[in-house]
């Protein structure tokens, strides 16, 4: 499971030009804008990744102006996204451990506190989109295929630094999956399941090529 909130170390702090009250801290492979003097280098803090949905609680109220969302799925909270301050991008949020009384002072580096702090992954409610009608998240028969970002695991650069490598290019397009389970046939994009209607390009492809029938026949023929 993705660590949306975890205990991480601040390795570097830099000033921001023409900024008296904020500075730039580096955590994992990311950078965050924080209040000046809030941290010292090598301090531990609670790091919240981009796309985290933080619960309504006093510690996060300073985010209300720019991050407040009210979702039919998740309710009220604060969605973290990349923002820019004084020309510097801020990728997520890091706060002192002392801000959260439920976190012990001797907690170890890397500990996942996502569930402890009530943090969730931001998800959209069912709605019509330009790609079709999203009706929910991925069903249990379709795994989520996110690759780990190198910024989240920067030590991998050291682990793999002496190995041969090749460079790939991500081409334009959309990944999708099809599956059958006890609840029937499903078509998904990368993050959501879609309704079988004329607005969804995935289903147009499925219907044009008879993929549902072919998959159902395969399941029946092989007694799966």
XYZ file of C-alpha atoms in Angstrom, residues 13-161:
149
model
C 17.288 23.169 3.800
C 17.705 26.084 1.382
C 16.675 29.734 1.519
C 14.172 31.118 -0.974
C 15.143 34.355 -2.667
C 13.172 37.390 -1.474
C 11.305 35.277 1.095
C 11.529 36.216 4.773
C 9.078 33.712 6.229
C 9.463 30.531 4.176
C 12.266 28.213 3.067
C 12.779 25.066 1.014
C 13.310 21.650 2.616
C 14.262 18.448 0.818
C 12.718 15.127 1.822
C 13.174 11.853 -0.092
C 13.347 13.028 -3.724
C 10.900 15.889 -3.204
C 11.023 19.469 -2.033
C 8.529 21.288 0.185
C 8.079 24.927 1.138
C 7.828 25.332 4.927
C 7.816 28.095 7.498
C 11.329 29.358 8.159
C 12.930 27.806 11.217
C 10.370 25.023 11.489
C 13.019 22.369 10.836
C 16.755 21.792 11.050
C 18.707 19.526 8.705
C 18.457 15.842 9.701
C 15.215 16.403 11.650
C 12.428 13.874 11.234
C 8.994 15.036 10.147
C 5.648 13.724 8.925
C 5.666 13.848 5.123
C 2.351 13.820 3.207
C 2.575 12.921 -0.473
C 0.865 14.696 -3.354
C -2.756 13.484 -3.853
C -3.163 12.777 -0.140
C -6.604 13.704 1.210
C -6.169 15.008 4.753
C -9.013 14.926 7.292
C -10.607 17.974 8.855
C -8.594 18.673 12.015
C -7.024 21.834 13.484
C -3.501 20.899 12.387
C -4.520 21.186 8.724
C -6.769 24.260 8.860
C -4.075 26.471 7.339
C -4.656 24.535 4.089
C -8.339 25.462 3.822
C -7.974 28.416 1.445
C -6.223 26.447 -1.303
C -6.837 22.752 -0.581
C -10.376 22.309 0.796
C -12.554 19.779 -1.064
C -15.953 18.235 -0.397
C -16.254 14.875 -2.140
C -19.300 12.595 -2.382
C -16.954 9.646 -1.816
C -14.524 10.971 0.797
C -16.437 13.794 2.428
C -14.681 16.977 3.546
C -10.942 17.340 3.704
C -7.834 18.881 2.193
C -6.352 17.597 -1.064
C -2.609 18.064 -1.482
C -1.298 19.061 -4.893
C 1.873 20.628 -6.239
C 1.901 24.365 -5.549
C 4.300 27.233 -6.171
C 5.524 29.808 -3.661
C 7.955 32.594 -4.565
C 8.943 30.725 -7.712
C 9.610 27.417 -5.880
C 7.397 24.354 -6.240
C 6.198 22.559 -3.125
C 5.621 18.833 -3.641
C 3.497 17.655 -0.762
C 3.577 18.727 2.879
C 5.900 18.090 5.805
C 5.047 18.943 9.405
C 6.851 18.374 12.730
C 6.075 15.132 14.526
C 5.213 17.158 17.646
C 2.142 18.555 15.855
C 0.428 15.162 16.171
C -0.032 13.917 19.771
C -0.867 10.370 18.628
C 2.614 9.890 17.112
C 5.255 8.802 19.686
C 8.491 10.797 19.832
C 10.609 7.659 19.326
C 8.882 6.601 16.101
C 11.254 5.167 13.499
C 12.250 6.603 10.142
C 10.019 5.349 7.333
C 7.056 4.387 9.531
C 3.737 4.559 7.689
C 1.274 6.775 9.609
C -1.354 7.024 6.856
C -4.037 5.110 8.740
C -3.079 6.546 12.123
C -3.710 10.107 10.901
C -6.803 9.270 8.852
C -5.189 10.167 5.516
C -6.788 8.801 2.332
C -5.973 8.734 -1.356
C -7.919 11.393 -3.256
C -10.623 9.836 -5.440
C -13.309 11.412 -7.573
C -17.004 10.701 -7.151
C -19.049 8.968 -9.856
C -19.535 11.483 -12.606
C -19.528 12.104 -16.317
C -16.083 12.982 -17.661
C -14.591 13.611 -21.081
C -13.447 9.975 -21.013
C -16.836 8.524 -20.079
C -18.884 7.941 -16.942
C -16.691 6.877 -14.030
C -18.654 4.557 -11.724
C -16.057 3.723 -9.095
C -12.491 2.734 -8.342
C -10.811 -0.391 -9.667
C -12.626 -3.678 -8.920
C -10.763 -6.356 -6.971
C -9.885 -8.263 -10.147
C -7.801 -5.380 -11.557
C -4.533 -4.524 -9.783
C -3.310 -0.940 -9.675
C -0.112 -0.777 -11.714
C 1.611 2.369 -10.477
C 5.380 2.231 -10.667
C 7.401 3.576 -7.754
C 8.644 7.101 -8.418
C 12.396 7.465 -8.013
C 11.796 10.590 -5.911
C 10.118 8.424 -3.258
C 12.986 5.892 -3.139
C 16.130 7.944 -3.923
C 18.379 5.266 -2.384
C 17.597 3.114 -5.439
C 19.980 5.336 -7.398
C 22.781 3.969 -5.225
C 21.507 0.379 -5.330
C 21.286 0.293 -9.129
C 23.953 2.851 -10.020
